[in-house]
Protein backbone atom coordinates (compact mmCIF):
# COMPACT_ATOMS: atom_id res chain seq x y z
CA UNK A 1 0.00 0.00 0.00
CA UNK A 2 1.03 3.59 -0.51
CA UNK A 3 1.17 5.75 2.60
CA UNK A 4 1.10 9.53 2.37
CA UNK A 5 1.77 11.51 5.52
CA UNK A 6 3.31 14.77 6.62
CA UNK A 7 6.23 14.40 9.01
CA UNK A 8 7.65 17.50 10.67
CA UNK A 9 6.01 19.64 8.00
CA UNK A 10 7.33 17.64 5.04
CA UNK A 11 5.09 15.45 2.89
CA UNK A 12 6.21 11.86 2.37
CA UNK A 13 4.87 9.22 0.00
CA UNK A 14 5.96 5.78 1.15
CA UNK A 15 5.43 2.85 -1.21
CA UNK A 16 5.02 -0.80 -0.31
CA UNK A 17 3.89 -0.33 3.30
CA UNK A 18 2.46 -3.52 4.76
CA UNK A 19 -0.76 -3.20 6.70
CA UNK A 20 0.98 -4.79 9.68
CA UNK A 21 3.72 -2.13 9.92
CA UNK A 22 3.60 0.37 12.74
CA UNK A 23 4.06 4.10 12.44
CA UNK A 24 7.27 3.61 14.43
CA UNK A 25 8.61 1.21 11.80
CA UNK A 26 7.76 3.63 9.00
CA UNK A 27 9.44 6.54 10.77
CA UNK A 28 12.63 4.65 11.61
CA UNK A 29 13.08 2.15 8.78
CA UNK A 30 11.42 3.77 5.82
CA UNK A 31 12.02 7.47 6.52
CA UNK A 32 15.31 7.19 8.45
CA UNK A 33 14.10 9.22 11.42
CA UNK A 34 15.90 7.44 14.24
CA UNK A 35 15.15 9.97 16.98
CA UNK A 36 11.95 8.13 17.84
CA UNK A 37 13.19 5.09 19.75
CA UNK A 38 12.07 1.48 19.56
CA UNK A 39 12.08 -0.14 22.98
CA UNK A 40 9.12 -2.13 24.28
CA UNK A 41 6.83 -2.14 21.19
CA UNK A 42 3.90 -2.41 23.62
CA UNK A 43 3.19 1.23 24.45
CA UNK A 44 4.57 0.84 27.96
CA UNK A 45 7.79 2.91 27.91
CA UNK A 46 7.02 6.08 25.94
CA UNK A 47 10.33 6.12 24.04
CA UNK A 48 8.46 6.19 20.72
CA UNK A 49 6.18 9.11 21.60
CA UNK A 50 5.22 11.39 18.72
CA UNK A 51 2.38 13.78 17.98
CA UNK A 52 -0.19 12.49 15.50
CA UNK A 53 -2.43 15.34 14.43
CA UNK A 54 -1.38 17.11 17.61
CA UNK A 55 -2.16 14.21 19.96
CA UNK A 56 0.66 12.48 21.84
CA UNK A 57 0.74 8.77 20.90
CA UNK A 58 3.08 5.81 21.13
CA UNK A 59 4.11 5.27 17.51
CA UNK A 60 4.64 1.56 18.16
CA UNK A 61 0.89 1.16 18.75
CA UNK A 62 -0.30 3.07 15.68
CA UNK A 63 -0.76 0.88 12.61
CA UNK A 64 0.93 2.68 9.71
CA UNK A 65 -2.25 2.77 7.59
CA UNK A 66 -3.92 4.85 10.33
CA UNK A 67 -1.34 7.59 9.71
CA UNK A 68 -2.34 7.96 6.04
CA UNK A 69 -3.15 11.59 5.26
CA UNK A 70 -2.21 12.73 8.74
CA UNK A 71 0.46 14.91 10.33
CA UNK A 72 3.24 13.52 12.52
CA UNK A 73 5.64 15.52 14.66
CA UNK A 74 8.74 13.69 15.87
CA UNK A 75 11.56 14.80 18.15
CA UNK A 76 13.52 15.79 15.02
CA UNK A 77 10.89 18.43 14.30
CA UNK A 78 10.95 20.09 17.71
CA UNK A 79 13.56 22.72 16.88
CA UNK A 80 11.52 24.22 14.05
CA UNK A 81 14.75 24.70 12.11
CA UNK A 82 15.94 27.62 14.22
CA UNK A 83 17.90 25.98 17.01
CA UNK A 84 17.03 23.79 19.97
CA UNK A 85 13.56 23.98 21.45
CA UNK A 86 13.46 25.37 25.02
CA UNK A 87 12.49 21.89 26.23
CA UNK A 88 15.61 20.41 24.62
CA UNK A 89 17.77 23.16 26.12
CA UNK A 90 16.30 22.60 29.58
CA UNK A 91 16.98 18.86 29.46
CA UNK A 92 20.60 19.54 28.59
CA UNK A 93 20.99 22.28 31.20
CA UNK A 94 19.60 20.06 33.97
CA UNK A 95 21.53 16.93 33.06
CA UNK A 96 18.29 15.10 32.34
CA UNK A 97 19.92 13.17 29.50
CA UNK A 98 21.82 10.06 30.49
CA UNK A 99 21.90 7.22 27.96
CA UNK A 100 19.42 9.15 25.82
CA UNK A 101 17.12 6.28 25.02
CA UNK A 102 14.08 7.67 26.83
CA UNK A 103 14.91 11.28 26.01
CA UNK A 104 12.94 11.68 22.75
CA UNK A 105 9.77 10.44 24.41
CA UNK A 106 10.37 12.58 27.49
CA UNK A 107 10.93 15.62 25.28
CA UNK A 108 7.73 15.03 23.33
CA UNK A 109 5.72 14.38 26.51
CA UNK A 110 7.09 17.57 28.06
CA UNK A 111 6.35 19.56 24.93
CA UNK A 112 2.81 18.16 24.97
CA UNK A 113 2.34 19.06 28.64
CA UNK A 114 3.56 22.62 28.16
CA UNK A 115 1.26 23.12 25.16
CA UNK A 116 -1.69 22.20 27.35
CA UNK A 117 -0.49 23.62 30.67
CA UNK A 118 2.16 26.35 30.54
CA UNK A 119 2.61 26.42 34.34
CA UNK A 120 2.31 22.83 35.55
CA UNK A 121 2.55 21.81 39.16
CA UNK A 122 4.48 18.80 40.43
CA UNK A 123 1.49 16.46 40.18
CA UNK A 124 0.73 17.57 36.61
CA UNK A 125 4.34 17.02 35.57
CA UNK A 126 4.44 13.55 37.10
CA UNK A 127 1.12 12.65 35.52
CA UNK A 128 2.26 13.87 32.08
CA UNK A 129 5.45 11.81 32.28
CA UNK A 130 3.83 8.71 33.81
CA UNK A 131 3.91 6.88 30.48
CA UNK A 132 7.64 7.42 30.00
CA UNK A 133 10.18 5.15 31.63
CA UNK A 134 13.79 6.06 32.38
CA UNK A 135 16.27 3.58 33.77
CA UNK A 136 19.17 6.01 34.28
CA UNK A 137 18.28 9.33 35.89
CA UNK A 138 16.00 8.58 38.81
CA UNK A 139 13.69 11.29 37.39
CA UNK A 140 14.93 14.14 39.63
CA UNK A 141 16.82 15.81 36.79
CA UNK A 142 13.94 15.19 34.40
CA UNK A 143 11.47 16.88 36.74
CA UNK A 144 13.88 19.81 37.14
CA UNK A 145 14.16 20.03 33.35
CA UNK A 146 10.40 20.15 32.90
CA UNK A 147 10.11 22.96 35.46
CA UNK A 148 12.93 24.89 33.75
CA UNK A 149 11.36 24.32 30.32
CA UNK A 150 8.05 25.64 31.65
CA UNK A 151 9.77 28.76 32.96
CA UNK A 152 11.61 29.29 29.67
CA UNK A 153 8.60 28.73 27.42
CA UNK A 154 6.42 31.04 29.51
CA UNK A 155 9.06 33.76 29.21
CA UNK A 156 8.92 33.40 25.40
CA UNK A 157 5.14 33.87 25.23
CA UNK A 158 4.02 37.24 23.92
CA UNK A 159 2.53 39.48 26.59
CA UNK A 160 -0.88 41.15 25.99
PDB file of C-alpha atoms in Angstrom:
ATOM      1  CA  UNK A   1       0.000   0.000   0.000  1.00  0.00           C
ATOM      2  CA  UNK A   2       1.032   3.594  -0.509  1.00  0.00           C
ATOM      3  CA  UNK A   3       1.167   5.748   2.598  1.00  0.00           C
ATOM      4  CA  UNK A   4       1.103   9.530   2.372  1.00  0.00           C
ATOM      5  CA  UNK A   5       1.768  11.513   5.520  1.00  0.00           C
ATOM      6  CA  UNK A   6       3.312  14.768   6.619  1.00  0.00           C
ATOM      7  CA  UNK A   7       6.226  14.396   9.010  1.00  0.00           C
ATOM      8  CA  UNK A   8       7.653  17.498  10.666  1.00  0.00           C
ATOM      9  CA  UNK A   9       6.008  19.642   8.005  1.00  0.00           C
ATOM     10  CA  UNK A  10       7.327  17.644   5.039  1.00  0.00           C
ATOM     11  CA  UNK A  11       5.090  15.454   2.894  1.00  0.00           C
ATOM     12  CA  UNK A  12       6.212  11.859   2.367  1.00  0.00           C
ATOM     13  CA  UNK A  13       4.868   9.220   0.001  1.00  0.00           C
ATOM     14  CA  UNK A  14       5.963   5.783   1.152  1.00  0.00           C
ATOM     15  CA  UNK A  15       5.434   2.850  -1.211  1.00  0.00           C
ATOM     16  CA  UNK A  16       5.020  -0.804  -0.306  1.00  0.00           C
ATOM     17  CA  UNK A  17       3.886  -0.327   3.295  1.00  0.00           C
ATOM     18  CA  UNK A  18       2.460  -3.525   4.762  1.00  0.00           C
ATOM     19  CA  UNK A  19      -0.762  -3.201   6.703  1.00  0.00           C
ATOM     20  CA  UNK A  20       0.983  -4.794   9.676  1.00  0.00           C
ATOM     21  CA  UNK A  21       3.716  -2.135   9.924  1.00  0.00           C
ATOM     22  CA  UNK A  22       3.597   0.367  12.744  1.00  0.00           C
ATOM     23  CA  UNK A  23       4.055   4.103  12.443  1.00  0.00           C
ATOM     24  CA  UNK A  24       7.267   3.611  14.433  1.00  0.00           C
ATOM     25  CA  UNK A  25       8.608   1.207  11.797  1.00  0.00           C
ATOM     26  CA  UNK A  26       7.757   3.629   8.995  1.00  0.00           C
ATOM     27  CA  UNK A  27       9.439   6.540  10.769  1.00  0.00           C
ATOM     28  CA  UNK A  28      12.625   4.652  11.605  1.00  0.00           C
ATOM     29  CA  UNK A  29      13.077   2.148   8.783  1.00  0.00           C
ATOM     30  CA  UNK A  30      11.415   3.772   5.818  1.00  0.00           C
ATOM     31  CA  UNK A  31      12.016   7.471   6.518  1.00  0.00           C
ATOM     32  CA  UNK A  32      15.305   7.192   8.445  1.00  0.00           C
ATOM     33  CA  UNK A  33      14.095   9.219  11.420  1.00  0.00           C
ATOM     34  CA  UNK A  34      15.896   7.443  14.242  1.00  0.00           C
ATOM     35  CA  UNK A  35      15.151   9.965  16.984  1.00  0.00           C
ATOM     36  CA  UNK A  36      11.955   8.132  17.839  1.00  0.00           C
ATOM     37  CA  UNK A  37      13.192   5.093  19.745  1.00  0.00           C
ATOM     38  CA  UNK A  38      12.074   1.484  19.556  1.00  0.00           C
ATOM     39  CA  UNK A  39      12.082  -0.141  22.984  1.00  0.00           C
ATOM     40  CA  UNK A  40       9.120  -2.125  24.276  1.00  0.00           C
ATOM     41  CA  UNK A  41       6.828  -2.139  21.195  1.00  0.00           C
ATOM     42  CA  UNK A  42       3.900  -2.410  23.618  1.00  0.00           C
ATOM     43  CA  UNK A  43       3.185   1.235  24.450  1.00  0.00           C
ATOM     44  CA  UNK A  44       4.570   0.842  27.962  1.00  0.00           C
ATOM     45  CA  UNK A  45       7.792   2.905  27.906  1.00  0.00           C
ATOM     46  CA  UNK A  46       7.019   6.083  25.937  1.00  0.00           C
ATOM     47  CA  UNK A  47      10.326   6.125  24.044  1.00  0.00           C
ATOM     48  CA  UNK A  48       8.459   6.189  20.719  1.00  0.00           C
ATOM     49  CA  UNK A  49       6.176   9.110  21.603  1.00  0.00           C
ATOM     50  CA  UNK A  50       5.215  11.393  18.715  1.00  0.00           C
ATOM     51  CA  UNK A  51       2.382  13.782  17.977  1.00  0.00           C
ATOM     52  CA  UNK A  52      -0.185  12.486  15.503  1.00  0.00           C
ATOM     53  CA  UNK A  53      -2.432  15.343  14.431  1.00  0.00           C
ATOM     54  CA  UNK A  54      -1.384  17.115  17.615  1.00  0.00           C
ATOM     55  CA  UNK A  55      -2.159  14.214  19.955  1.00  0.00           C
ATOM     56  CA  UNK A  56       0.661  12.482  21.835  1.00  0.00           C
ATOM     57  CA  UNK A  57       0.739   8.772  20.898  1.00  0.00           C
ATOM     58  CA  UNK A  58       3.077   5.812  21.126  1.00  0.00           C
ATOM     59  CA  UNK A  59       4.115   5.270  17.506  1.00  0.00           C
ATOM     60  CA  UNK A  60       4.636   1.559  18.163  1.00  0.00           C
ATOM     61  CA  UNK A  61       0.885   1.162  18.750  1.00  0.00           C
ATOM     62  CA  UNK A  62      -0.300   3.070  15.676  1.00  0.00           C
ATOM     63  CA  UNK A  63      -0.757   0.876  12.608  1.00  0.00           C
ATOM     64  CA  UNK A  64       0.933   2.680   9.715  1.00  0.00           C
ATOM     65  CA  UNK A  65      -2.253   2.766   7.595  1.00  0.00           C
ATOM     66  CA  UNK A  66      -3.924   4.854  10.330  1.00  0.00           C
ATOM     67  CA  UNK A  67      -1.342   7.590   9.714  1.00  0.00           C
ATOM     68  CA  UNK A  68      -2.335   7.960   6.044  1.00  0.00           C
ATOM     69  CA  UNK A  69      -3.146  11.590   5.265  1.00  0.00           C
ATOM     70  CA  UNK A  70      -2.209  12.730   8.745  1.00  0.00           C
ATOM     71  CA  UNK A  71       0.461  14.914  10.334  1.00  0.00           C
ATOM     72  CA  UNK A  72       3.244  13.516  12.517  1.00  0.00           C
ATOM     73  CA  UNK A  73       5.642  15.520  14.662  1.00  0.00           C
ATOM     74  CA  UNK A  74       8.743  13.690  15.871  1.00  0.00           C
ATOM     75  CA  UNK A  75      11.559  14.800  18.148  1.00  0.00           C
ATOM     76  CA  UNK A  76      13.515  15.790  15.020  1.00  0.00           C
ATOM     77  CA  UNK A  77      10.891  18.434  14.299  1.00  0.00           C
ATOM     78  CA  UNK A  78      10.950  20.092  17.708  1.00  0.00           C
ATOM     79  CA  UNK A  79      13.558  22.716  16.876  1.00  0.00           C
ATOM     80  CA  UNK A  80      11.516  24.224  14.048  1.00  0.00           C
ATOM     81  CA  UNK A  81      14.750  24.702  12.109  1.00  0.00           C
ATOM     82  CA  UNK A  82      15.945  27.619  14.220  1.00  0.00           C
ATOM     83  CA  UNK A  83      17.903  25.976  17.012  1.00  0.00           C
ATOM     84  CA  UNK A  84      17.031  23.789  19.972  1.00  0.00           C
ATOM     85  CA  UNK A  85      13.556  23.977  21.451  1.00  0.00           C
ATOM     86  CA  UNK A  86      13.463  25.366  25.024  1.00  0.00           C
ATOM     87  CA  UNK A  87      12.489  21.894  26.234  1.00  0.00           C
ATOM     88  CA  UNK A  88      15.609  20.415  24.621  1.00  0.00           C
ATOM     89  CA  UNK A  89      17.770  23.164  26.115  1.00  0.00           C
ATOM     90  CA  UNK A  90      16.297  22.604  29.575  1.00  0.00           C
ATOM     91  CA  UNK A  91      16.975  18.858  29.462  1.00  0.00           C
ATOM     92  CA  UNK A  92      20.601  19.536  28.588  1.00  0.00           C
ATOM     93  CA  UNK A  93      20.987  22.276  31.195  1.00  0.00           C
ATOM     94  CA  UNK A  94      19.598  20.060  33.970  1.00  0.00           C
ATOM     95  CA  UNK A  95      21.532  16.932  33.063  1.00  0.00           C
ATOM     96  CA  UNK A  96      18.287  15.096  32.336  1.00  0.00           C
ATOM     97  CA  UNK A  97      19.919  13.174  29.496  1.00  0.00           C
ATOM     98  CA  UNK A  98      21.817  10.059  30.487  1.00  0.00           C
ATOM     99  CA  UNK A  99      21.902   7.217  27.957  1.00  0.00           C
ATOM    100  CA  UNK A 100      19.421   9.153  25.816  1.00  0.00           C
ATOM    101  CA  UNK A 101      17.119   6.280  25.015  1.00  0.00           C
ATOM    102  CA  UNK A 102      14.078   7.671  26.834  1.00  0.00           C
ATOM    103  CA  UNK A 103      14.913  11.275  26.009  1.00  0.00           C
ATOM    104  CA  UNK A 104      12.943  11.683  22.754  1.00  0.00           C
ATOM    105  CA  UNK A 105       9.766  10.436  24.411  1.00  0.00           C
ATOM    106  CA  UNK A 106      10.367  12.580  27.490  1.00  0.00           C
ATOM    107  CA  UNK A 107      10.927  15.619  25.281  1.00  0.00           C
ATOM    108  CA  UNK A 108       7.726  15.031  23.325  1.00  0.00           C
ATOM    109  CA  UNK A 109       5.716  14.380  26.511  1.00  0.00           C
ATOM    110  CA  UNK A 110       7.090  17.566  28.064  1.00  0.00           C
ATOM    111  CA  UNK A 111       6.346  19.561  24.927  1.00  0.00           C
ATOM    112  CA  UNK A 112       2.810  18.161  24.969  1.00  0.00           C
ATOM    113  CA  UNK A 113       2.340  19.065  28.643  1.00  0.00           C
ATOM    114  CA  UNK A 114       3.558  22.621  28.156  1.00  0.00           C
ATOM    115  CA  UNK A 115       1.260  23.119  25.158  1.00  0.00           C
ATOM    116  CA  UNK A 116      -1.694  22.197  27.354  1.00  0.00           C
ATOM    117  CA  UNK A 117      -0.494  23.621  30.668  1.00  0.00           C
ATOM    118  CA  UNK A 118       2.163  26.352  30.544  1.00  0.00           C
ATOM    119  CA  UNK A 119       2.612  26.417  34.335  1.00  0.00           C
ATOM    120  CA  UNK A 120       2.306  22.833  35.546  1.00  0.00           C
ATOM    121  CA  UNK A 121       2.552  21.805  39.159  1.00  0.00           C
ATOM    122  CA  UNK A 122       4.483  18.803  40.429  1.00  0.00           C
ATOM    123  CA  UNK A 123       1.489  16.460  40.179  1.00  0.00           C
ATOM    124  CA  UNK A 124       0.730  17.566  36.608  1.00  0.00           C
ATOM    125  CA  UNK A 125       4.337  17.024  35.570  1.00  0.00           C
ATOM    126  CA  UNK A 126       4.444  13.552  37.096  1.00  0.00           C
ATOM    127  CA  UNK A 127       1.118  12.653  35.515  1.00  0.00           C
ATOM    128  CA  UNK A 128       2.258  13.866  32.081  1.00  0.00           C
ATOM    129  CA  UNK A 129       5.452  11.806  32.284  1.00  0.00           C
ATOM    130  CA  UNK A 130       3.834   8.710  33.807  1.00  0.00           C
ATOM    131  CA  UNK A 131       3.909   6.877  30.476  1.00  0.00           C
ATOM    132  CA  UNK A 132       7.639   7.423  29.999  1.00  0.00           C
ATOM    133  CA  UNK A 133      10.175   5.152  31.632  1.00  0.00           C
ATOM    134  CA  UNK A 134      13.790   6.060  32.380  1.00  0.00           C
ATOM    135  CA  UNK A 135      16.266   3.582  33.766  1.00  0.00           C
ATOM    136  CA  UNK A 136      19.171   6.008  34.277  1.00  0.00           C
ATOM    137  CA  UNK A 137      18.284   9.329  35.888  1.00  0.00           C
ATOM    138  CA  UNK A 138      16.003   8.579  38.809  1.00  0.00           C
ATOM    139  CA  UNK A 139      13.690  11.285  37.391  1.00  0.00           C
ATOM    140  CA  UNK A 140      14.932  14.135  39.628  1.00  0.00           C
ATOM    141  CA  UNK A 141      16.818  15.807  36.789  1.00  0.00           C
ATOM    142  CA  UNK A 142      13.941  15.189  34.398  1.00  0.00           C
ATOM    143  CA  UNK A 143      11.467  16.881  36.736  1.00  0.00           C
ATOM    144  CA  UNK A 144      13.875  19.814  37.135  1.00  0.00           C
ATOM    145  CA  UNK A 145      14.163  20.034  33.349  1.00  0.00           C
ATOM    146  CA  UNK A 146      10.395  20.153  32.898  1.00  0.00           C
ATOM    147  CA  UNK A 147      10.111  22.960  35.465  1.00  0.00           C
ATOM    148  CA  UNK A 148      12.930  24.886  33.751  1.00  0.00           C
ATOM    149  CA  UNK A 149      11.363  24.323  30.320  1.00  0.00           C
ATOM    150  CA  UNK A 150       8.047  25.635  31.649  1.00  0.00           C
ATOM    151  CA  UNK A 151       9.774  28.762  32.958  1.00  0.00           C
ATOM    152  CA  UNK A 152      11.611  29.290  29.668  1.00  0.00           C
ATOM    153  CA  UNK A 153       8.604  28.726  27.423  1.00  0.00           C
ATOM    154  CA  UNK A 154       6.418  31.035  29.509  1.00  0.00           C
ATOM    155  CA  UNK A 155       9.063  33.762  29.210  1.00  0.00           C
ATOM    156  CA  UNK A 156       8.916  33.396  25.404  1.00  0.00           C
ATOM    157  CA  UNK A 157       5.142  33.868  25.226  1.00  0.00           C
ATOM    158  CA  UNK A 158       4.015  37.244  23.923  1.00  0.00           C
ATOM    159  CA  UNK A 159       2.528  39.479  26.594  1.00  0.00           C
ATOM    160  CA  UNK A 160      -0.885  41.148  25.986  1.00  0.00           C
TER     161      UNK A 160
END
